[in-house]
């Protein structure tokens, strides 16, 4: 195995050759990564030259070679990345177990290469004749395609806070109130911290540090919450005119997480269908409701009571209970019914037994 210093030198030279374009007439090749829908998320057209120092029995030797035209993308190792959880990566393989990995990061203006690594196999006698060790890896390299990737660590849970305080919100327009809501809100966030560990945090929305605004529309009612200067939480209620039903159809979140690798956390989903009731009535649920927005973000809603679009006199209309509350009401009824049935069975058994105990006697 080559010394650490010699392992870093090829990587540095590779960076210079790629970024400064100092390649000696190597032909460019096109590499592409697609997502599950078949849409390209990474398209790279470049050439590269590698310079590797390695040990032989007769002493150190240097080998320079180009990225060959038959190099291929390792599909099971390359990725388009996932919002707020992982970055896009391109893994290219060639020869006998050599891999070039490019990890990308993104910001408001575009993409850039965050990490570049090169794994080369010294057992390839064509590129590394008379090598005294069989495989060398640059620091921070990923496993080669022939090695199973490590299992990512599970997110560590944060301490569970108390249930959030319930507060009342209302939105009014030119035609009066279009939204009444009473609820406690808790944000459930999963993200990568600066130390590369995954964490899940629960953050309560504090009503005393939150301001509310919104808008009324014929087909869309919006409630916008600004909390503690760093969090904007948006609720969008839609309406199905054919069924005269209103429902929560969209949630958007923008917040700052100081300990996150990417402090600006954003998540949105506009295709929800929860908190649903008839227009003119209100939706109520005393049980905690868990609304999944994205893989990394969900909202826990406590003691929700909401009515959208048609609100008469600024008061909640007839209540439509949630399924969770209805189930909670059925449990004591079912238990009571079972106990009553059990008592009835015992009573019948007692009477039958008593009747049989007198069947063998006659009056003299």
mmCIF file of C-alpha atoms in Angstrom:
data_model
loop_
_atom_site.group_PDB
_atom_site.id
_atom_site.type_symbol
_atom_site.label_atom_id
_atom_site.label_comp_id
_atom_site.label_asym_id
_atom_site.label_seq_id
_atom_site.Cartn_x
_atom_site.Cartn_y
_atom_site.Cartn_z
ATOM 1 C CA UNK A 1 0.000 0.000 0.000
ATOM 2 C CA UNK A 2 1.410 3.377 -0.945
ATOM 3 C CA UNK A 3 2.262 5.940 1.709
ATOM 4 C CA UNK A 4 -0.406 8.509 2.569
ATOM 5 C CA UNK A 5 1.500 11.282 0.873
ATOM 6 C CA UNK A 6 1.678 9.434 -2.427
ATOM 7 C CA UNK A 7 -2.041 8.645 -2.188
ATOM 8 C CA UNK A 8 -2.950 12.339 -1.952
ATOM 9 C CA UNK A 9 -0.721 13.477 -4.807
ATOM 10 C CA UNK A 10 -2.672 11.709 -7.592
ATOM 11 C CA UNK A 11 -5.921 13.192 -6.283
ATOM 12 C CA UNK A 12 -4.471 16.717 -6.244
ATOM 13 C CA UNK A 13 -3.103 16.314 -9.728
ATOM 14 C CA UNK A 14 -6.415 14.874 -10.885
ATOM 15 C CA UNK A 15 -8.205 17.925 -9.523
ATOM 16 C CA UNK A 16 -5.815 20.232 -11.360
ATOM 17 C CA UNK A 17 -6.071 18.299 -14.589
ATOM 18 C CA UNK A 18 -9.859 18.302 -14.531
ATOM 19 C CA UNK A 19 -10.536 21.795 -13.264
ATOM 20 C CA UNK A 20 -7.836 23.557 -15.239
ATOM 21 C CA UNK A 21 -8.249 21.433 -18.355
ATOM 22 C CA UNK A 22 -4.619 20.277 -18.443
ATOM 23 C CA UNK A 23 -5.284 17.040 -20.250
ATOM 24 C CA UNK A 24 -2.981 15.814 -22.957
ATOM 25 C CA UNK A 25 -5.258 15.335 -25.939
ATOM 26 C CA UNK A 26 -7.602 12.955 -24.132
ATOM 27 C CA UNK A 27 -10.924 12.614 -25.939
ATOM 28 C CA UNK A 28 -14.005 13.824 -24.078
ATOM 29 C CA UNK A 29 -16.808 11.409 -23.157
ATOM 30 C CA UNK A 30 -20.432 11.915 -22.141
ATOM 31 C CA UNK A 31 -21.712 10.531 -18.819
ATOM 32 C CA UNK A 32 -25.348 10.672 -17.704
ATOM 33 C CA UNK A 33 -27.344 9.840 -14.560
ATOM 34 C CA UNK A 34 -31.164 9.582 -14.663
ATOM 35 C CA UNK A 35 -33.794 9.525 -11.947
ATOM 36 C CA UNK A 36 -36.534 6.934 -11.522
ATOM 37 C CA UNK A 37 -38.684 8.670 -14.147
ATOM 38 C CA UNK A 38 -35.945 8.456 -16.759
ATOM 39 C CA UNK A 39 -35.154 12.189 -16.633
ATOM 40 C CA UNK A 40 -31.464 13.113 -16.748
ATOM 41 C CA UNK A 41 -30.286 14.872 -13.581
ATOM 42 C CA UNK A 42 -26.523 14.793 -14.309
ATOM 43 C CA UNK A 43 -24.943 15.264 -17.755
ATOM 44 C CA UNK A 44 -21.153 15.525 -17.813
ATOM 45 C CA UNK A 45 -18.984 15.818 -20.927
ATOM 46 C CA UNK A 46 -15.279 15.915 -20.073
ATOM 47 C CA UNK A 47 -11.899 14.264 -20.482
ATOM 48 C CA UNK A 48 -9.374 13.504 -17.762
ATOM 49 C CA UNK A 49 -5.777 12.430 -17.370
ATOM 50 C CA UNK A 50 -4.454 10.658 -14.283
ATOM 51 C CA UNK A 51 -0.941 10.646 -12.840
ATOM 52 C CA UNK A 52 -0.271 7.993 -10.199
ATOM 53 C CA UNK A 53 2.876 7.365 -8.139
ATOM 54 C CA UNK A 54 3.170 3.761 -6.970
ATOM 55 C CA UNK A 55 5.810 1.416 -5.559
ATOM 56 C CA UNK A 56 7.573 -1.360 -7.454
ATOM 57 C CA UNK A 57 10.276 -3.777 -6.337
ATOM 58 C CA UNK A 58 12.853 -1.589 -8.037
ATOM 59 C CA UNK A 59 11.557 1.638 -6.482
ATOM 60 C CA UNK A 60 8.872 4.318 -6.997
ATOM 61 C CA UNK A 61 7.357 4.702 -10.431
ATOM 62 C CA UNK A 62 4.961 7.172 -12.070
ATOM 63 C CA UNK A 63 2.225 6.192 -14.513
ATOM 64 C CA UNK A 64 0.126 8.657 -16.555
ATOM 65 C CA UNK A 65 -2.998 7.562 -18.428
ATOM 66 C CA UNK A 66 -6.249 8.969 -19.804
ATOM 67 C CA UNK A 67 -9.847 8.258 -18.881
ATOM 68 C CA UNK A 68 -10.709 5.713 -21.593
ATOM 69 C CA UNK A 69 -13.600 6.174 -24.005
ATOM 70 C CA UNK A 70 -15.231 2.923 -22.802
ATOM 71 C CA UNK A 71 -15.566 4.185 -19.203
ATOM 72 C CA UNK A 72 -19.127 3.683 -17.934
ATOM 73 C CA UNK A 73 -21.419 5.129 -15.275
ATOM 74 C CA UNK A 74 -21.940 2.848 -12.258
ATOM 75 C CA UNK A 75 -25.726 3.143 -12.058
ATOM 76 C CA UNK A 76 -26.206 1.474 -8.669
ATOM 77 C CA UNK A 77 -23.689 3.846 -7.051
ATOM 78 C CA UNK A 78 -24.558 7.082 -8.883
ATOM 79 C CA UNK A 79 -27.521 9.101 -7.646
ATOM 80 C CA UNK A 80 -29.635 12.165 -8.380
ATOM 81 C CA UNK A 81 -29.710 12.893 -4.653
ATOM 82 C CA UNK A 82 -32.683 13.763 -2.493
ATOM 83 C CA UNK A 83 -33.750 17.186 -1.347
ATOM 84 C CA UNK A 84 -32.312 18.081 2.092
ATOM 85 C CA UNK A 85 -30.969 14.542 2.618
ATOM 86 C CA UNK A 86 -28.303 13.677 0.013
ATOM 87 C CA UNK A 87 -26.413 15.323 -2.849
ATOM 88 C CA UNK A 88 -26.121 14.126 -6.475
ATOM 89 C CA UNK A 89 -23.141 11.899 -7.272
ATOM 90 C CA UNK A 90 -21.551 10.507 -10.429
ATOM 91 C CA UNK A 91 -19.482 7.307 -10.231
ATOM 92 C CA UNK A 92 -17.498 6.281 -13.325
ATOM 93 C CA UNK A 93 -15.764 2.888 -13.666
ATOM 94 C CA UNK A 94 -13.099 1.753 -16.117
ATOM 95 C CA UNK A 95 -10.393 -0.888 -16.485
ATOM 96 C CA UNK A 96 -9.979 -3.472 -13.740
ATOM 97 C CA UNK A 97 -11.737 -1.862 -10.774
ATOM 98 C CA UNK A 98 -10.781 1.812 -11.198
ATOM 99 C CA UNK A 99 -13.475 4.344 -10.214
ATOM 100 C CA UNK A 100 -13.760 8.120 -10.349
ATOM 101 C CA UNK A 101 -16.413 9.677 -8.074
ATOM 102 C CA UNK A 102 -17.739 13.239 -8.251
ATOM 103 C CA UNK A 103 -20.034 14.466 -5.461
ATOM 104 C CA UNK A 104 -21.945 17.639 -6.285
ATOM 105 C CA UNK A 105 -23.422 20.335 -4.086
ATOM 106 C CA UNK A 106 -25.979 22.945 -5.047
ATOM 107 C CA UNK A 107 -26.819 26.494 -4.043
ATOM 108 C CA UNK A 108 -29.087 29.256 -5.296
ATOM 109 C CA UNK A 109 -27.039 29.845 -8.438
ATOM 110 C CA UNK A 110 -25.958 26.385 -9.599
ATOM 111 C CA UNK A 111 -23.979 23.202 -8.971
ATOM 112 C CA UNK A 112 -20.336 22.621 -8.080
ATOM 113 C CA UNK A 113 -18.112 19.627 -7.313
ATOM 114 C CA UNK A 114 -17.940 19.231 -3.535
ATOM 115 C CA UNK A 115 -15.743 16.123 -3.395
ATOM 116 C CA UNK A 116 -13.718 14.229 -5.994
ATOM 117 C CA UNK A 117 -12.118 10.851 -5.332
ATOM 118 C CA UNK A 118 -10.257 8.249 -7.389
ATOM 119 C CA UNK A 119 -9.834 4.559 -6.535
ATOM 120 C CA UNK A 120 -7.241 2.648 -8.546
ATOM 121 C CA UNK A 121 -6.392 -1.050 -8.477
ATOM 122 C CA UNK A 122 -2.658 -1.806 -8.551
ATOM 123 C CA UNK A 123 -3.339 -5.403 -9.570
ATOM 124 C CA UNK A 124 -4.069 -4.061 -13.060
ATOM 125 C CA UNK A 125 -0.708 -4.962 -14.614
ATOM 126 C CA UNK A 126 -1.539 -3.147 -17.849
ATOM 127 C CA UNK A 127 -1.615 0.251 -16.114
ATOM 128 C CA UNK A 128 0.668 -0.555 -13.174
ATOM 129 C CA UNK A 129 3.370 -3.040 -14.236
ATOM 130 C CA UNK A 130 5.500 -4.560 -11.456
ATOM 131 C CA UNK A 131 3.432 -2.923 -8.691
ATOM 132 C CA UNK A 132 4.462 -4.199 -5.261
ATOM 133 C CA UNK A 133 1.044 -3.596 -3.626
ATOM 134 C CA UNK A 134 -2.289 -4.526 -5.113
ATOM 135 C CA UNK A 135 -4.728 -1.703 -4.387
ATOM 136 C CA UNK A 136 -4.499 1.929 -3.315
ATOM 137 C CA UNK A 137 -7.240 4.362 -2.430
ATOM 138 C CA UNK A 138 -7.168 8.116 -2.056
ATOM 139 C CA UNK A 139 -8.350 9.500 1.253
ATOM 140 C CA UNK A 140 -12.141 9.903 1.690
ATOM 141 C CA UNK A 141 -12.795 7.496 -1.199
ATOM 142 C CA UNK A 142 -15.992 5.555 -1.584
ATOM 143 C CA UNK A 143 -15.927 1.744 -1.875
ATOM 144 C CA UNK A 144 -15.282 0.312 -5.315
ATOM 145 C CA UNK A 145 -18.298 -1.110 -7.225
ATOM 146 C CA UNK A 146 -17.262 -4.646 -6.230
ATOM 147 C CA UNK A 147 -17.587 -3.776 -2.539
ATOM 148 C CA UNK A 148 -20.978 -3.484 -0.860
ATOM 149 C CA UNK A 149 -21.599 0.125 0.228
ATOM 150 C CA UNK A 150 -21.773 0.759 3.969
ATOM 151 C CA UNK A 151 -25.196 0.960 5.555
ATOM 152 C CA UNK A 152 -25.992 4.610 6.346
ATOM 153 C CA UNK A 153 -26.591 5.324 10.035
ATOM 154 C CA UNK A 154 -30.169 5.741 11.183
ATOM 155 C CA UNK A 155 -31.189 9.249 12.239
ATOM 156 C CA UNK A 156 -30.713 9.794 15.964
ATOM 157 C CA UNK A 157 -33.937 11.018 17.612
ATOM 158 C CA UNK A 158 -33.947 14.254 19.556
ATOM 159 C CA UNK A 159 -35.564 14.559 23.004
ATOM 160 C CA UNK A 160 -39.355 14.604 22.712
ATOM 161 C CA UNK A 161 -40.713 18.064 23.671
ATOM 162 C CA UNK A 162 -44.010 18.684 25.393
ATOM 163 C CA UNK A 163 -47.151 18.896 23.285
ATOM 164 C CA UNK A 164 -47.401 22.290 21.563
ATOM 165 C CA UNK A 165 -49.752 24.990 22.806
ATOM 166 C CA UNK A 166 -53.067 25.274 20.983
ATOM 167 C CA UNK A 167 -53.819 28.661 19.409
ATOM 168 C CA UNK A 168 -56.622 30.133 17.298
ATOM 169 C CA UNK A 169 -56.092 31.554 13.814
ATOM 170 C CA UNK A 170 -58.461 33.271 11.407
ATOM 171 C CA UNK A 171 -58.189 34.655 7.897
ATOM 172 C CA UNK A 172 -60.608 37.270 6.551
ATOM 173 C CA UNK A 173 -61.168 38.850 3.147
ATOM 174 C CA UNK A 174 -63.535 41.337 1.546
ATOM 175 C CA UNK A 175 -66.465 38.948 2.027
ATOM 176 C CA UNK A 176 -65.720 38.164 5.663
ATOM 177 C CA UNK A 177 -63.981 35.277 7.394
ATOM 178 C CA UNK A 178 -62.851 32.435 5.131
ATOM 179 C CA UNK A 179 -60.817 30.403 7.645
ATOM 180 C CA UNK A 180 -61.120 29.540 11.321
ATOM 181 C CA UNK A 181 -58.546 27.249 12.887
ATOM 182 C CA UNK A 182 -57.636 26.127 16.390
ATOM 183 C CA UNK A 183 -54.671 23.771 16.683
ATOM 184 C CA UNK A 184 -51.251 23.031 18.142
ATOM 185 C CA UNK A 185 -48.419 22.561 15.639
ATOM 186 C CA UNK A 186 -45.223 20.541 15.869
ATOM 187 C CA UNK A 187 -42.602 20.197 13.116
ATOM 188 C CA UNK A 188 -40.912 16.822 12.589
ATOM 189 C CA UNK A 189 -37.605 17.327 10.697
ATOM 190 C CA UNK A 190 -34.931 14.872 9.557
ATOM 191 C CA UNK A 191 -31.651 16.315 8.260
ATOM 192 C CA UNK A 192 -27.875 15.890 8.105
ATOM 193 C CA UNK A 193 -25.822 17.810 10.641
ATOM 194 C CA UNK A 194 -22.436 19.391 10.057
ATOM 195 C CA UNK A 195 -20.723 16.349 11.637
ATOM 196 C CA UNK A 196 -22.283 14.101 8.918
ATOM 197 C CA UNK A 197 -24.745 12.455 11.333
ATOM 198 C CA UNK A 198 -28.488 12.263 10.670
ATOM 199 C CA UNK A 199 -30.867 13.612 13.294
ATOM 200 C CA UNK A 200 -34.636 13.858 13.730
ATOM 201 C CA UNK A 201 -35.899 16.912 15.632
ATOM 202 C CA UNK A 202 -39.312 17.905 16.933
ATOM 203 C CA UNK A 203 -39.916 21.668 17.035
ATOM 204 C CA UNK A 204 -43.047 23.203 18.528
ATOM 205 C CA UNK A 205 -44.608 26.319 16.992
ATOM 206 C CA UNK A 206 -44.835 28.819 19.865
ATOM 207 C CA UNK A 207 -48.046 30.897 19.470
ATOM 208 C CA UNK A 208 -46.559 33.711 21.578
ATOM 209 C CA UNK A 209 -43.767 34.143 19.010
ATOM 210 C CA UNK A 210 -45.862 33.566 15.886
ATOM 211 C CA UNK A 211 -47.744 35.999 13.649
ATOM 212 C CA UNK A 212 -50.469 34.903 11.236
ATOM 213 C CA UNK A 213 -51.697 36.233 7.900
ATOM 214 C CA UNK A 214 -53.380 34.765 4.848
ATOM 215 C CA UNK A 215 -55.646 35.238 1.873
ATOM 216 C CA UNK A 216 -59.139 34.261 0.747
ATOM 217 C CA UNK A 217 -59.879 32.977 -2.748
ATOM 218 C CA UNK A 218 -62.748 31.283 -4.489
ATOM 219 C CA UNK A 219 -60.863 27.999 -4.709
ATOM 220 C CA UNK A 220 -57.862 28.494 -2.395
ATOM 221 C CA UNK A 221 -57.574 29.708 1.195
ATOM 222 C CA UNK A 222 -54.101 30.335 2.621
ATOM 223 C CA UNK A 223 -52.841 30.568 6.215
ATOM 224 C CA UNK A 224 -49.258 31.834 6.588
ATOM 225 C CA UNK A 225 -47.436 31.606 9.934
ATOM 226 C CA UNK A 226 -44.181 33.440 10.709
ATOM 227 C CA UNK A 227 -42.508 32.037 13.816
ATOM 228 C CA UNK A 228 -39.499 33.402 15.732
ATOM 229 C CA UNK A 229 -38.099 35.195 12.698
ATOM 230 C CA UNK A 230 -36.678 32.052 11.075
ATOM 231 C CA UNK A 231 -39.670 29.862 10.196
ATOM 232 C CA UNK A 232 -42.401 30.364 7.606
ATOM 233 C CA UNK A 233 -45.130 27.695 7.610
ATOM 234 C CA UNK A 234 -47.816 27.877 4.926
ATOM 235 C CA UNK A 235 -51.127 25.969 4.857
ATOM 236 C CA UNK A 236 -53.267 25.894 1.685
ATOM 237 C CA UNK A 237 -56.874 24.724 1.762
ATOM 238 C CA UNK A 238 -58.617 23.664 -1.431
ATOM 239 C CA UNK A 239 -62.215 22.829 -2.311
ATOM 240 C CA UNK A 240 -63.848 20.125 -4.416
ATOM 241 C CA UNK A 241 -66.855 21.904 -5.908
ATOM 242 C CA UNK A 242 -68.521 18.707 -7.103
ATOM 243 C CA UNK A 243 -68.572 17.135 -3.637
ATOM 244 C CA UNK A 244 -68.736 20.433 -1.663
ATOM 245 C CA UNK A 245 -65.752 19.332 0.427
ATOM 246 C CA UNK A 246 -62.874 21.444 1.712
ATOM 247 C CA UNK A 247 -59.503 19.933 2.675
ATOM 248 C CA UNK A 248 -55.891 20.768 3.448
ATOM 249 C CA UNK A 249 -54.127 20.343 0.107
ATOM 250 C CA UNK A 250 -50.715 21.971 0.593
ATOM 251 C CA UNK A 251 -48.037 22.630 3.214
ATOM 252 C CA UNK A 252 -44.825 24.590 2.670
ATOM 253 C CA UNK A 253 -41.977 25.137 5.124
ATOM 254 C CA UNK A 254 -38.967 27.435 5.058
ATOM 255 C CA UNK A 255 -36.782 27.460 8.156
ATOM 256 C CA UNK A 256 -33.189 27.782 9.362
ATOM 257 C CA UNK A 257 -31.414 24.909 11.152
ATOM 258 C CA UNK A 258 -28.095 26.262 12.503
ATOM 259 C CA UNK A 259 -26.549 22.823 13.121
ATOM 260 C CA UNK A 260 -27.481 21.423 9.679
ATOM 261 C CA UNK A 261 -24.974 20.901 6.880
ATOM 262 C CA UNK A 262 -27.330 22.994 4.745
ATOM 263 C CA UNK A 263 -28.965 25.386 7.264
ATOM 264 C CA UNK A 264 -31.713 26.494 4.854
ATOM 265 C CA UNK A 265 -34.371 23.754 5.152
ATOM 266 C CA UNK A 266 -37.193 23.810 2.583
ATOM 267 C CA UNK A 267 -40.018 21.336 1.992
ATOM 268 C CA UNK A 268 -43.361 21.444 0.195
ATOM 269 C CA UNK A 269 -46.235 19.227 -0.924
ATOM 270 C CA UNK A 270 -49.239 20.526 -2.845
ATOM 271 C CA UNK A 271 -51.110 17.249 -3.337
ATOM 272 C CA UNK A 272 -52.350 16.471 0.180
ATOM 273 C CA UNK A 273 -55.963 15.597 1.040
ATOM 274 C CA UNK A 274 -56.380 15.718 4.823
ATOM 275 C CA UNK A 275 -58.533 17.592 7.393
ATOM 276 C CA UNK A 276 -61.530 17.157 5.094
ATOM 277 C CA UNK A 277 -65.140 18.144 5.791
ATOM 278 C CA UNK A 278 -68.259 19.478 4.053
ATOM 279 C CA UNK A 279 -68.187 23.184 3.152
ATOM 280 C CA UNK A 280 -70.177 25.002 5.844
ATOM 281 C CA UNK A 281 -69.228 22.429 8.482
ATOM 282 C CA UNK A 282 -66.060 22.203 10.574
ATOM 283 C CA UNK A 283 -63.486 19.438 10.912
ATOM 284 C CA UNK A 284 -62.488 18.482 14.451
ATOM 285 C CA UNK A 285 -60.029 15.943 15.855
ATOM 286 C CA UNK A 286 -58.872 15.685 19.468
ATOM 287 C CA UNK A 287 -56.385 12.936 18.625
ATOM 288 C CA UNK A 288 -52.938 13.866 17.297
ATOM 289 C CA UNK A 289 -52.784 13.830 13.486
ATOM 290 C CA UNK A 290 -49.525 13.120 11.653
ATOM 291 C CA UNK A 291 -49.383 14.735 8.199
ATOM 292 C CA UNK A 292 -46.445 13.568 6.076
ATOM 293 C CA UNK A 293 -45.260 16.319 3.735
ATOM 294 C CA UNK A 294 -41.989 14.847 2.435
ATOM 295 C CA UNK A 295 -39.680 12.045 3.481
ATOM 296 C CA UNK A 296 -37.739 14.501 5.644
ATOM 297 C CA UNK A 297 -40.612 16.618 6.967
ATOM 298 C CA UNK A 298 -44.009 16.075 8.557
ATOM 299 C CA UNK A 299 -46.371 18.095 10.738
ATOM 300 C CA UNK A 300 -47.938 16.812 13.951
ATOM 301 C CA UNK A 301 -51.272 18.591 14.523
ATOM 302 C CA UNK A 302 -52.840 18.555 18.006
ATOM 303 C CA UNK A 303 -56.529 19.163 18.872
ATOM 304 C CA UNK A 304 -57.337 20.563 15.454
ATOM 305 C CA UNK A 305 -60.627 22.336 14.741
ATOM 306 C CA UNK A 306 -60.792 23.994 11.331
ATOM 307 C CA UNK A 307 -63.313 25.375 8.861
ATOM 308 C CA UNK A 308 -62.502 26.869 5.461
ATOM 309 C CA UNK A 309 -64.285 28.902 2.754
ATOM 310 C CA UNK A 310 -67.810 29.242 4.199
ATOM 311 C CA UNK A 311 -67.812 30.536 7.793
ATOM 312 C CA UNK A 312 -71.098 31.966 9.084
ATOM 313 C CA UNK A 313 -70.961 34.679 11.751
ATOM 314 C CA UNK A 314 -67.297 34.013 12.500
ATOM 315 C CA UNK A 315 -68.237 30.797 14.329
ATOM 316 C CA UNK A 316 -67.506 27.114 13.708
ATOM 317 C CA UNK A 317 -70.326 25.229 12.007
ATOM 318 C CA UNK A 318 -71.565 21.672 12.612
ATOM 319 C CA UNK A 319 -68.730 19.353 13.604
ATOM 320 C CA UNK A 320 -67.530 16.411 11.539
ATOM 321 C CA UNK A 321 -65.396 14.205 13.776
ATOM 322 C CA UNK A 322 -62.196 12.585 12.527
ATOM 323 C CA UNK A 323 -61.927 8.812 12.165
ATOM 324 C CA UNK A 324 -59.418 8.647 15.031
ATOM 325 C CA UNK A 325 -61.919 10.200 17.466
ATOM 326 C CA UNK A 326 -64.716 7.946 16.228
ATOM 327 C CA UNK A 327 -62.515 4.902 16.825
ATOM 328 C CA UNK A 328 -61.687 6.135 20.335
ATOM 329 C CA UNK A 329 -65.423 6.426 21.068
ATOM 330 C CA UNK A 330 -66.092 2.919 19.753
ATOM 331 C CA UNK A 331 -63.513 1.313 22.061
ATOM 332 C CA UNK A 332 -65.351 1.927 25.388
ATOM 333 C CA UNK A 333 -68.676 1.026 23.719
ATOM 334 C CA UNK A 334 -67.219 -2.247 22.470
ATOM 335 C CA UNK A 335 -65.660 -3.019 25.871
ATOM 336 C CA UNK A 336 -68.937 -2.233 27.644
ATOM 337 C CA UNK A 337 -70.843 -4.437 25.207
ATOM 338 C CA UNK A 338 -68.412 -7.295 25.719
ATOM 339 C CA UNK A 339 -68.719 -7.036 29.521
ATOM 340 C CA UNK A 340 -72.514 -6.978 29.307
ATOM 341 C CA UNK A 341 -72.451 -10.064 27.092
ATOM 342 C CA UNK A 342 -70.130 -11.822 29.515
ATOM 343 C CA UNK A 343 -72.447 -11.066 32.461
ATOM 344 C CA UNK A 344 -75.419 -12.362 30.472
ATOM 345 C CA UNK A 345 -73.598 -15.612 29.637
ATOM 346 C CA UNK A 346 -72.655 -16.158 33.300
ATOM 347 C CA UNK A 347 -76.250 -15.500 34.385
ATOM 348 C CA UNK A 348 -77.668 -17.959 31.842
ATOM 349 C CA UNK A 349 -75.122 -20.606 32.874
ATOM 350 C CA UNK A 350 -76.074 -20.111 36.519
ATOM 351 C CA UNK A 351 -79.787 -20.491 35.842
ATOM 352 C CA UNK A 352 -79.281 -23.594 33.678
ATOM 353 C CA UNK A 353 -77.048 -25.151 36.317
ATOM 354 C CA UNK A 354 -79.544 -24.393 39.065
ATOM 355 C CA UNK A 355 -82.391 -25.941 37.088
ATOM 356 C CA UNK A 356 -80.376 -29.113 36.490
ATOM 357 C CA UNK A 357 -79.507 -29.400 40.209
ATOM 358 C CA UNK A 358 -83.266 -29.698 41.051
ATOM 359 C CA UNK A 359 -84.125 -32.113 38.263
ATOM 360 C CA UNK A 360 -83.298 -35.256 40.374
ATOM 361 C CA UNK A 361 -85.651 -34.434 43.265
ATOM 362 C CA UNK A 362 -89.443 -35.112 43.585
ATOM 363 C CA UNK A 363 -91.993 -33.924 46.189
ATOM 364 C CA UNK A 364 -93.244 -36.657 48.645
#
